[in-house]
N, CA, C and O of each residue as an XYZ file, in Angstrom:
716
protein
N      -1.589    -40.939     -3.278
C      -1.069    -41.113     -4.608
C      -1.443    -39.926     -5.498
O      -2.453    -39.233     -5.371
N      -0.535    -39.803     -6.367
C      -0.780    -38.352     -7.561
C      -1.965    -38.658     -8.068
O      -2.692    -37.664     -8.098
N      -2.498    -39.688     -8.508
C      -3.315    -40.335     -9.312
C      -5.188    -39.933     -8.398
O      -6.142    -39.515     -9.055
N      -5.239    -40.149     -7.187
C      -6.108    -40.153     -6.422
C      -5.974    -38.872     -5.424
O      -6.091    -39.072     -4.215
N      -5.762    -37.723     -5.853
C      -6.170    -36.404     -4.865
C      -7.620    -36.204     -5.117
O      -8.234    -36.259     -6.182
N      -8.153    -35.893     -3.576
C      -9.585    -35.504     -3.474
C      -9.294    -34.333     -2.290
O      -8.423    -34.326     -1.420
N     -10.115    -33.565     -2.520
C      -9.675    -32.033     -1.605
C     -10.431    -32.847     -0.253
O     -11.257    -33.731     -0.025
N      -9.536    -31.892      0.444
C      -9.728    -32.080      1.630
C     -10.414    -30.785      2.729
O     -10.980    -30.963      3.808
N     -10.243    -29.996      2.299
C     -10.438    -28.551      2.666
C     -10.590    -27.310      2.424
O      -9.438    -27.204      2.006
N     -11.158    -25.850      2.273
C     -10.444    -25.265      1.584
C     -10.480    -24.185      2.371
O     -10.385    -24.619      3.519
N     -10.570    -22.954      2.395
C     -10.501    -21.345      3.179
C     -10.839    -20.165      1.961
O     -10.078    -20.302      1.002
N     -11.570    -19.330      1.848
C     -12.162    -18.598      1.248
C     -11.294    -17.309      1.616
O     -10.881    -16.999      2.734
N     -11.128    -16.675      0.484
C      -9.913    -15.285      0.630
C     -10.358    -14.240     -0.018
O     -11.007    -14.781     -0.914
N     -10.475    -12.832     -0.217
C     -10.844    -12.003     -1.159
C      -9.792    -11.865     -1.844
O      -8.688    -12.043     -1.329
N      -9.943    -11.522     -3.129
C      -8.970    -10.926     -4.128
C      -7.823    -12.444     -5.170
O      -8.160    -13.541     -5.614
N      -6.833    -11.894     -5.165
C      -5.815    -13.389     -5.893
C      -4.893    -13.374     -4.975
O      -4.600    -12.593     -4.070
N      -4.554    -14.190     -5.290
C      -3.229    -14.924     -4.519
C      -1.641    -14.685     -5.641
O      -1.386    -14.945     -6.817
N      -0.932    -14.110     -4.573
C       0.103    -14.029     -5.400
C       1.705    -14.644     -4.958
O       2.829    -14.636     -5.459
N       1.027    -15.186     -3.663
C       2.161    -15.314     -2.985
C       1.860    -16.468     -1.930
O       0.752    -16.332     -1.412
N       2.747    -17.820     -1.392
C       2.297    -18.376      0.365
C       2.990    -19.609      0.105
O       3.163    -20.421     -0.804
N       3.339    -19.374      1.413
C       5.003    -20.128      2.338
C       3.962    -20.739      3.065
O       2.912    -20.217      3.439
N       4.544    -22.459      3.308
C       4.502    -23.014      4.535
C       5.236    -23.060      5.560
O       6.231    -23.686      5.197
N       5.355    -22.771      6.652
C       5.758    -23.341      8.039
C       5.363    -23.991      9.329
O       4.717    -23.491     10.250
N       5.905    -25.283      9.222
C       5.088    -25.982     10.169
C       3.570    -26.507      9.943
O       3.127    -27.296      9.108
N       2.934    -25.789     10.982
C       0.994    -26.053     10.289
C       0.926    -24.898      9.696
O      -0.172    -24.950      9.142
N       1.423    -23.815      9.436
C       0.464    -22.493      9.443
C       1.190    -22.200      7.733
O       2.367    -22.237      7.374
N      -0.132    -21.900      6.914
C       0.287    -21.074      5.763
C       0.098    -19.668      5.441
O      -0.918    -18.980      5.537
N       1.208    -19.386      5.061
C       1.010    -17.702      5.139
C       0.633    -17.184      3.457
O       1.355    -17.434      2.491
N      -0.320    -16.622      3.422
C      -1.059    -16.205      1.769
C      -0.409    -14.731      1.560
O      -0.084    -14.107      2.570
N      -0.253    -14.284      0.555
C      -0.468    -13.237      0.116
C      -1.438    -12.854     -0.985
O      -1.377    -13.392     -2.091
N      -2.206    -12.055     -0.725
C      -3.404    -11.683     -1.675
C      -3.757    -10.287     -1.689
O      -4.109     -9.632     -0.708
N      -3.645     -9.916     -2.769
C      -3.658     -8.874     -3.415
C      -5.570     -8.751     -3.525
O      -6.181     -9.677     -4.061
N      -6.184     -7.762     -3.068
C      -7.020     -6.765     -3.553
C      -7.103     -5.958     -4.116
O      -6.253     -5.124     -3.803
N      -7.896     -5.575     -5.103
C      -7.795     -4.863     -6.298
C      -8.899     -3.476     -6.144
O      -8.685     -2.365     -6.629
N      -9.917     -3.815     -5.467
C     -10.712     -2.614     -5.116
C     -12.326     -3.733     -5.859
O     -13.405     -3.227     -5.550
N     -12.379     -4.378     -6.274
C     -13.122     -4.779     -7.521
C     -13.228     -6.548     -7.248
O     -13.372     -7.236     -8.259
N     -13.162     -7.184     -6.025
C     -13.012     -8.297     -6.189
C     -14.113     -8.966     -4.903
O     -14.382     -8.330     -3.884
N     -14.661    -10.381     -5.215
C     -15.903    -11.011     -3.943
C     -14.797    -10.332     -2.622
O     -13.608    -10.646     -2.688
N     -15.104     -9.739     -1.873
C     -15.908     -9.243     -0.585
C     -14.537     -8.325     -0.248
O     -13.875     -8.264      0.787
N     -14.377     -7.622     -1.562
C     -13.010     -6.504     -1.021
C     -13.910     -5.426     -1.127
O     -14.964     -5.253     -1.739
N     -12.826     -4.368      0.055
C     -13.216     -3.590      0.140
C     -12.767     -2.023     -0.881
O     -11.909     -1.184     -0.605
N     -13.569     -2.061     -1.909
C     -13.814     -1.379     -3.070
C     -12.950      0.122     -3.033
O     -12.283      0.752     -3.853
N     -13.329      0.301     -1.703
C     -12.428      1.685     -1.561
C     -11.436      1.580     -1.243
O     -10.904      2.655     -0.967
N     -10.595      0.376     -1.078
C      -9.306      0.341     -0.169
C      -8.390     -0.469     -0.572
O      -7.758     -1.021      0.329
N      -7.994     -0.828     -2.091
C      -7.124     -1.587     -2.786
C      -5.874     -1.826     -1.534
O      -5.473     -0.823     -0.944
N      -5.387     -2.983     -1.234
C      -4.283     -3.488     -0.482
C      -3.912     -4.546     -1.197
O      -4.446     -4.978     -2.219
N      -2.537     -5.144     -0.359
C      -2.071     -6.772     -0.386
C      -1.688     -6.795      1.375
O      -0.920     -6.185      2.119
N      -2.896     -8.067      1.528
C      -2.832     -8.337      2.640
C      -2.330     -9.685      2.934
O      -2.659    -10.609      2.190
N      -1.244     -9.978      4.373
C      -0.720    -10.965      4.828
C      -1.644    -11.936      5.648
O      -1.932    -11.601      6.797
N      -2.233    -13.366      5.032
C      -2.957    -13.803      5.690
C      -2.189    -15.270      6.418
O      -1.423    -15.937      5.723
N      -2.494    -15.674      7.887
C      -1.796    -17.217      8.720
C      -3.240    -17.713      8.682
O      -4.280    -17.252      9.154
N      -2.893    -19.076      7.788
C      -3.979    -20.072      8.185
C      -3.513    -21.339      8.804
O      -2.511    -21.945      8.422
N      -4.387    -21.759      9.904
C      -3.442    -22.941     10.820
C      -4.508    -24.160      9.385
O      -5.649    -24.129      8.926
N      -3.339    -25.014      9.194
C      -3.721    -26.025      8.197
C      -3.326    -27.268      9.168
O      -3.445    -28.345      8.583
N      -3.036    -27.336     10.051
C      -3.184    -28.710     11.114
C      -3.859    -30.178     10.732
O      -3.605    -31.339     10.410
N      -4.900    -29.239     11.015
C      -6.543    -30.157     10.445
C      -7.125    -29.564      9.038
O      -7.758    -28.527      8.838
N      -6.695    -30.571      8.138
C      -6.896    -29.621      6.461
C      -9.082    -29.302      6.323
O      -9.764    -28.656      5.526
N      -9.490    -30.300      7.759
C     -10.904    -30.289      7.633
C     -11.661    -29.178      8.504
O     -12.866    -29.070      8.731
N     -10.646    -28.430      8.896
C     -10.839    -27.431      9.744
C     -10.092    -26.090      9.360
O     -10.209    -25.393     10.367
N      -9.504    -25.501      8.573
C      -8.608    -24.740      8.326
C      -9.190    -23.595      8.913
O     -10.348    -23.339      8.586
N      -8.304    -22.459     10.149
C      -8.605    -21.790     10.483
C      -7.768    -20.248     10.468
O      -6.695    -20.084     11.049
N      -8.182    -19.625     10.018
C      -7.596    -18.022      9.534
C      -7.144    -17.436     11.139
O      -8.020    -17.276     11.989
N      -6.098    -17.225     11.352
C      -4.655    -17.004     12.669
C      -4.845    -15.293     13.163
O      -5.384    -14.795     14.151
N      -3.929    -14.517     11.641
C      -4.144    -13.686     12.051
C      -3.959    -12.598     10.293
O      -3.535    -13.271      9.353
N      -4.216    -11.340     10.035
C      -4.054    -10.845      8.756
C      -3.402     -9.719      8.972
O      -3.786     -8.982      9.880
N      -2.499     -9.440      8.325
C      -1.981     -7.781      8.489
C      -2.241     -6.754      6.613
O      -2.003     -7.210      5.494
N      -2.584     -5.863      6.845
C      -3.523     -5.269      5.415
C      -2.139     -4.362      4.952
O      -1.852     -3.670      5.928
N      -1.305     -4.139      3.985
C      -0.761     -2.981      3.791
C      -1.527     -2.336      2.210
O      -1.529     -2.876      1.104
N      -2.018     -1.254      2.556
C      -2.902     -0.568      1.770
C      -1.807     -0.145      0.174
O      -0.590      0.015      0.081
N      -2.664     -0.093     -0.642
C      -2.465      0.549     -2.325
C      -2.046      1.902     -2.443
O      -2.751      2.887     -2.664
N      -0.306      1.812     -2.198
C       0.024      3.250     -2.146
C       0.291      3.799     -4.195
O       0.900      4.861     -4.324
N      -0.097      3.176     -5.378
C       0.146      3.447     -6.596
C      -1.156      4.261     -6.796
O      -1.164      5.099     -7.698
N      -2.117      4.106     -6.127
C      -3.594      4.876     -7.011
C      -3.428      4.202     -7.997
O      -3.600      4.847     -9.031
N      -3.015      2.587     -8.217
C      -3.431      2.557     -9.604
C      -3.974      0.777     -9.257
O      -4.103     -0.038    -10.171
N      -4.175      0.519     -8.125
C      -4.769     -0.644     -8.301
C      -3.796     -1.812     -8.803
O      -4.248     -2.949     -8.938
N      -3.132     -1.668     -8.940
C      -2.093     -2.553     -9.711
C      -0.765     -3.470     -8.664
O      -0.177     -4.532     -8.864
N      -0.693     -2.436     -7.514
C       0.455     -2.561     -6.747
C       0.673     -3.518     -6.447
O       0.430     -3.242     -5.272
N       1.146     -5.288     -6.364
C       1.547     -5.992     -5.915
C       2.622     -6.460     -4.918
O       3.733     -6.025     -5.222
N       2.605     -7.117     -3.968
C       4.294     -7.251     -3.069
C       4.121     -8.864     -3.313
O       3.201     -9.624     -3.617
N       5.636     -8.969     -2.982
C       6.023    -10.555     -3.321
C       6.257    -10.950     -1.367
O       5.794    -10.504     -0.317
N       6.970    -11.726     -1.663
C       7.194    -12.120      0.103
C       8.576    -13.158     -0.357
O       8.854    -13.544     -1.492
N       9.262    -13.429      0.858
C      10.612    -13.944      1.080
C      10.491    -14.546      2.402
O       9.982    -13.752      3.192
N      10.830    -15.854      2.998
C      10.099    -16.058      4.408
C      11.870    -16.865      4.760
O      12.737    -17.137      3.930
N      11.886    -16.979      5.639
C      12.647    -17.844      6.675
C      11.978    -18.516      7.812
O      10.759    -18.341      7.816
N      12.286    -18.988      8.445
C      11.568    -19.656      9.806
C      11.010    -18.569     11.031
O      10.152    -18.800     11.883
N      11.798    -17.310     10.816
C      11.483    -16.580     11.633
C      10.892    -15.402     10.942
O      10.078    -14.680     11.518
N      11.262    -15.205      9.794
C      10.334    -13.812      9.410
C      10.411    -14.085      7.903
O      11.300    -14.655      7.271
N       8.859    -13.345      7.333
C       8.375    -13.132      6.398
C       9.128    -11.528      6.058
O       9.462    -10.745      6.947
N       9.274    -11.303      4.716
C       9.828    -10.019      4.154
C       8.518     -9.535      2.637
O       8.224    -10.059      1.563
N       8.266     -8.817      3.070
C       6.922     -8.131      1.728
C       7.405     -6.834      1.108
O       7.400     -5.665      1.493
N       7.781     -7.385      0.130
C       8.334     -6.203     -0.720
C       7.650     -5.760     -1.916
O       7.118     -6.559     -2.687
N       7.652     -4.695     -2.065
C       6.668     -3.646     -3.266
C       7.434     -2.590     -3.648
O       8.332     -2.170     -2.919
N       7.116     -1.982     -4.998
C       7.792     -0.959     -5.040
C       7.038     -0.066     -4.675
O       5.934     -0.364     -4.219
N       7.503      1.436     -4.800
C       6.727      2.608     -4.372
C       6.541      3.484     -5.893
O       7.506      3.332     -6.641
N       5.790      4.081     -6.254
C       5.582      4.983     -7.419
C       5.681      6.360     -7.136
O       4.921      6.977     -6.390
N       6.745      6.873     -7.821
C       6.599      8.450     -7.198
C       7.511      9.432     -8.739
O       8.673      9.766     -8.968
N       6.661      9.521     -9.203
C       7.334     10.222    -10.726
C       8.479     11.185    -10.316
O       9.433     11.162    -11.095
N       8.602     12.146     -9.108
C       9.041     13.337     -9.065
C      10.481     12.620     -8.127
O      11.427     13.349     -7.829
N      10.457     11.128     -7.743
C      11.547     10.842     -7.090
C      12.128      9.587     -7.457
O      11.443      8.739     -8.029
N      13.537      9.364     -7.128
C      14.053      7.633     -7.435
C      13.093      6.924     -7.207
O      12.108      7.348     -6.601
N      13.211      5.581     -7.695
C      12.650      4.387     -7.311
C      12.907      3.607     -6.508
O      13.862      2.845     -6.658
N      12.009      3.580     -5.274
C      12.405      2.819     -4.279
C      11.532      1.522     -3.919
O      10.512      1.449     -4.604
N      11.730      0.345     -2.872
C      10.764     -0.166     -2.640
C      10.306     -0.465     -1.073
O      11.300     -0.783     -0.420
N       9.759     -0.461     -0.714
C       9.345     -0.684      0.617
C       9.029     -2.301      1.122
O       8.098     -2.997      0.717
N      10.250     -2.756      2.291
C      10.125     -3.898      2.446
C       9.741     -3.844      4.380
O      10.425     -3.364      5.283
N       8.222     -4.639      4.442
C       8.152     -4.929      5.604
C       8.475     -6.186      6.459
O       8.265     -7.381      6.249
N       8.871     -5.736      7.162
C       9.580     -7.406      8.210
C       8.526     -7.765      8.849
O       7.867     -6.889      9.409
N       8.113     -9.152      8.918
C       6.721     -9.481      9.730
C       7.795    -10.498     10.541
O       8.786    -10.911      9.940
N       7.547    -10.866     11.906
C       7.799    -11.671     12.568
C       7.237    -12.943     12.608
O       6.179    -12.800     13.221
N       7.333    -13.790     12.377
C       6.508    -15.221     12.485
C       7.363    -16.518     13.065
O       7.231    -17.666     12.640
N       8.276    -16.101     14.131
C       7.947    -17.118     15.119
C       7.756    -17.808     15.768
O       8.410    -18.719     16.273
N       6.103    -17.208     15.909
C       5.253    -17.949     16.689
C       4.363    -19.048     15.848
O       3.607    -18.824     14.903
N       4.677    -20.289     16.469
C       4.053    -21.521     15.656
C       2.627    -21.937     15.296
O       2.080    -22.940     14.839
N       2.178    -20.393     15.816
C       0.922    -20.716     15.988
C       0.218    -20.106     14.903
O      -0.983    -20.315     14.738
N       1.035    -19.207     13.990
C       0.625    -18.154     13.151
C       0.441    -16.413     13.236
O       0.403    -15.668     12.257
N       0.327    -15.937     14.889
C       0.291    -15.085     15.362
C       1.780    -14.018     14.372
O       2.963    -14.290     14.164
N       1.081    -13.037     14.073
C       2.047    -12.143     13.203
C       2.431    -11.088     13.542
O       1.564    -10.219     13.630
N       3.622    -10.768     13.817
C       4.138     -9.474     14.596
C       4.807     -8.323     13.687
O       5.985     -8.560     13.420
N       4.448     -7.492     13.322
C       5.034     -6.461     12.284
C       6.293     -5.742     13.293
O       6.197     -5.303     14.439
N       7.657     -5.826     12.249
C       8.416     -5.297     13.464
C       9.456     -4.347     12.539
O      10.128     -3.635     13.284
N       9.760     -4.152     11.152
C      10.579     -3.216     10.934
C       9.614     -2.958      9.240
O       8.787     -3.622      8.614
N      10.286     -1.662      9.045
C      10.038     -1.459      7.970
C      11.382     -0.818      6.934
O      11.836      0.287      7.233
N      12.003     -1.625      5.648
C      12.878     -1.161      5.120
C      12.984     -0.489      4.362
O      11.826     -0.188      4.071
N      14.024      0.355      3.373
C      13.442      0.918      2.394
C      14.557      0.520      1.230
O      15.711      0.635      1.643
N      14.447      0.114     -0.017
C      15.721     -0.504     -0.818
C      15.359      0.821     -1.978
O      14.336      1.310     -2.457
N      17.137      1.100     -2.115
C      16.906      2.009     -3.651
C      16.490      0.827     -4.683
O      16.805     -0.359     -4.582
N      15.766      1.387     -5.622
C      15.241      0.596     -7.068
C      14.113     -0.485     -6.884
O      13.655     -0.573     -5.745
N      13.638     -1.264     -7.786
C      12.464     -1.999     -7.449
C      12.729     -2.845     -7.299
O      13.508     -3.430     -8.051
N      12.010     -3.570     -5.814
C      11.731     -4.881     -5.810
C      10.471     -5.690     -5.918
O       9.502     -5.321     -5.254
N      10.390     -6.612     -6.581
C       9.089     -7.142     -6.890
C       8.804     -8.663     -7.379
O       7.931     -9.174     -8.082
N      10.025     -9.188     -6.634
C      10.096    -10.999     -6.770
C      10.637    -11.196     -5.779
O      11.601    -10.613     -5.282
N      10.167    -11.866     -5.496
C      10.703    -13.156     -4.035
C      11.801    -13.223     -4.636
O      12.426    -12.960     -3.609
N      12.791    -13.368     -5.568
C      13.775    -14.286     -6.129
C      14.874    -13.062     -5.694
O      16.024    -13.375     -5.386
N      14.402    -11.559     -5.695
C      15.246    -10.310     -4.922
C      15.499     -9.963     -3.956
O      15.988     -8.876     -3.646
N      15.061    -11.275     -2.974
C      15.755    -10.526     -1.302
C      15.726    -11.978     -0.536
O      14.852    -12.838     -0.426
N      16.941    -11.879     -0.104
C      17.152    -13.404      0.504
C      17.844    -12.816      1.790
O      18.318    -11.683      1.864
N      17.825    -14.060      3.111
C      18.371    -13.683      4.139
C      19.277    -15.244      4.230
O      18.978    -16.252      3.590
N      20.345    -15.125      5.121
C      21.541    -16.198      5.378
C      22.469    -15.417      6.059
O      22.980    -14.343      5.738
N      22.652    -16.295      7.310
C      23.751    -16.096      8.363
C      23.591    -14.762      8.163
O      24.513    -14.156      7.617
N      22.303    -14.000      8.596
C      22.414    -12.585      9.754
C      22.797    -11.567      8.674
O      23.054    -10.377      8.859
N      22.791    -12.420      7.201
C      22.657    -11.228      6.458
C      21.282    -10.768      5.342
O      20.730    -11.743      4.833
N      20.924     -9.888      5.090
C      20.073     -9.952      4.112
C      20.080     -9.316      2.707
O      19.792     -8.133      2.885
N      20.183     -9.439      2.007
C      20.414     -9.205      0.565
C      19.059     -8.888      0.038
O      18.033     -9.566     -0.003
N      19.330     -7.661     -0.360
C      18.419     -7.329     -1.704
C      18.865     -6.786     -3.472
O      19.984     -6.299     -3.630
N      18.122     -6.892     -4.431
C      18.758     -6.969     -5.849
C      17.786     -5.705     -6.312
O      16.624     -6.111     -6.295
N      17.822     -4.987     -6.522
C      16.896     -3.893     -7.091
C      17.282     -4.076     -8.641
O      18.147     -4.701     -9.254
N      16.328     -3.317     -8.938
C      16.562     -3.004    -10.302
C      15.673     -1.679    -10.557
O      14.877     -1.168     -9.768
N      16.058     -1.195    -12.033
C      15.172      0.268    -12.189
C      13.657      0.229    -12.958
O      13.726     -0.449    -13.983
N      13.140      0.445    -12.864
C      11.928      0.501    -13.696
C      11.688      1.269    -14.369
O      12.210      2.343    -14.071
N      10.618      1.276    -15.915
C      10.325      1.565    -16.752
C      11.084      2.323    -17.817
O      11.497      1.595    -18.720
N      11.411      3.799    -17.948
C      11.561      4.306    -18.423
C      12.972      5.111    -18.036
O      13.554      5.920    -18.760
N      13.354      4.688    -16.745
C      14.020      5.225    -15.957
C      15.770      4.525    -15.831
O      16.601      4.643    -14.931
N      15.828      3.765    -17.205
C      17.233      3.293    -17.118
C      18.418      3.522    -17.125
O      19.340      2.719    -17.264
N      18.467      5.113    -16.911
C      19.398      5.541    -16.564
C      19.767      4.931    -14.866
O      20.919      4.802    -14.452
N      18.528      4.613    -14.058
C      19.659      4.608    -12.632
C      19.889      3.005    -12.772
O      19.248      2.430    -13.651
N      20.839      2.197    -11.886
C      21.750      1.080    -12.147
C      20.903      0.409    -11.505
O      20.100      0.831    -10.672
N      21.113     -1.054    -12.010
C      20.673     -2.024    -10.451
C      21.434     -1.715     -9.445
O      22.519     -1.148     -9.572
N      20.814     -2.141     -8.120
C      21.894     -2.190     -6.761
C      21.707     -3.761     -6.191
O      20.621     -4.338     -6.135
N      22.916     -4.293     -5.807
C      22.857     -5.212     -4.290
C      23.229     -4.292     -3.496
O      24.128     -3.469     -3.671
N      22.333     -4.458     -2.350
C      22.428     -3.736     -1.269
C      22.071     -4.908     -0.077
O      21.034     -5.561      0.040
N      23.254     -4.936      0.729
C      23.171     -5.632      2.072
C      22.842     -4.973      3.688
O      23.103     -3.896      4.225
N      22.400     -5.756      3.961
C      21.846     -5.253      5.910
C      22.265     -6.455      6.932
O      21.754     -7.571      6.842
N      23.089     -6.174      7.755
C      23.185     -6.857      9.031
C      21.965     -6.905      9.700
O      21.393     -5.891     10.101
N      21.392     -8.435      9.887
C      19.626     -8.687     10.625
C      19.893     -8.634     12.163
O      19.678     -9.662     12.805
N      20.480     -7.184     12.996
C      20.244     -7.297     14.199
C      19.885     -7.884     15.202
O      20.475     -8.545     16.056
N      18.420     -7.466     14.962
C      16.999     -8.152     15.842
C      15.896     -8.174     14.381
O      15.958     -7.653     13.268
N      15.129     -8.867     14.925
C      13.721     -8.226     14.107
C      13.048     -6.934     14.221
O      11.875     -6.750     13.893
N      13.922     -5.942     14.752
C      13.502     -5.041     14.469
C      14.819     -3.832     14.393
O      14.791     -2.665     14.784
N      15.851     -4.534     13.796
C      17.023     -3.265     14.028
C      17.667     -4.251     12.463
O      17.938     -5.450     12.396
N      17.745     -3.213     11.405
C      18.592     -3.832     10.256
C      19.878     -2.634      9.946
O      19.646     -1.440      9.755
N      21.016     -3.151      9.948
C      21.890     -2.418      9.782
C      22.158     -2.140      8.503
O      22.308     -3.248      7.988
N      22.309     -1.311      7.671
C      23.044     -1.097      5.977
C      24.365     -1.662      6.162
O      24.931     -1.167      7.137
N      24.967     -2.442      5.611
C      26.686     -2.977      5.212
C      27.265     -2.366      3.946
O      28.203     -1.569      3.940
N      26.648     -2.795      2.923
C      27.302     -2.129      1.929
C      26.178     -2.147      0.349
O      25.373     -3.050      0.122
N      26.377     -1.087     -0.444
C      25.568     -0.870     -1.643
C      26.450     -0.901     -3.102
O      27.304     -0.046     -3.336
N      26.063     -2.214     -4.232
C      27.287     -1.789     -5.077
C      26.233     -1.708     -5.704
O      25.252     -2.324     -5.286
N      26.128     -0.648     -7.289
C      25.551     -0.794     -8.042
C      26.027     -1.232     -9.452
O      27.034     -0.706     -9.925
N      25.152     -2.433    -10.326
C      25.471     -3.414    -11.131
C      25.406     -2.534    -12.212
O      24.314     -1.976    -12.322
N      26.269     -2.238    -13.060
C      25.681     -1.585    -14.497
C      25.526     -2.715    -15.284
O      25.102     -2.613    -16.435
């Protein structure tokens, strides 16, 4: 009952949580490290992908983690995530004053029911992405929504689509950009 929750379990993580999908038993976290947080590693700002098997909520056991490191130098960098039954999508933007804005989306494989995490493509979208609510997959296609950041509104949003091959082959279909 709503009225009567008493924890049942919990799992200890460094950094915040910004992100986590269930499937099946296994929950997948996203947590951001900052350089500055209980038991991160200070020199090495990331957002790392964590599988916890939640089966037994009195046992919760950490699967497997994949780290993608703080490419802003500014500590700040966050990725969102987008999941389906078979793959997780972690998208971030990239910071680069002297070039467009792009974002970098990694394909994790998941699967396996067990939590086991397989890194298998890496994408690259013009403009920023930085919400789950910007890249969706359906019937073998995947959609992403960019948009421009900061100061930089001269370039347009884009939808930009990819044929989902394999998990590890994404085809480009087509790019319109939204003014």
């Amino acid at each position: 009952y709503p009225t009567k929750m008493v924890p049942l379990g919990s799992f200890d993580l460094p950094g915040t949580i910004s992100d986590s999908r269930i499937v099946g038993d296994v929950l997948y976290v996203i947590v951001h490290e900052d350089g500055s947080c209980w038991n991160c590693d200070a020199n090495r700002p990331a957002t790392a992908v964590v599988s916890l098997n939640i089966a037994d909520p009195l046992a919760i056991d950490k699967v497997d983690e994949l780290r993608y490191d703080d490419r802003s130098g500014t500590d700040s960098w966050q990725r969102s995530v987008t999941l389906t039954p078979e793959r997780l999508y972690v998208a971030g933007p990239e910071f680069d004053l002297n070039a467009p804005v792009y974002s970098t989306i990694e394909v994790i494989e998941i699967a396996d029911p067990t939590g086991d995490m397989i890194p298998s493509a890496t994408l690259t979208a013009q403009g920023q992405v930085s919400s789950h609510w910007q890249i969706d997959e359906s019937d073998g296609v995947l959609r992403i929504v960019s948009q421009p950041i900061g100061g930089r509104l001269s370039e347009p949003s884009r939808l930009q689509t990819f044929k989902v091959v394999s998990p590890y082959e994404f085809q480009p279909l087509a790019t319109l950009d939204i003014q």
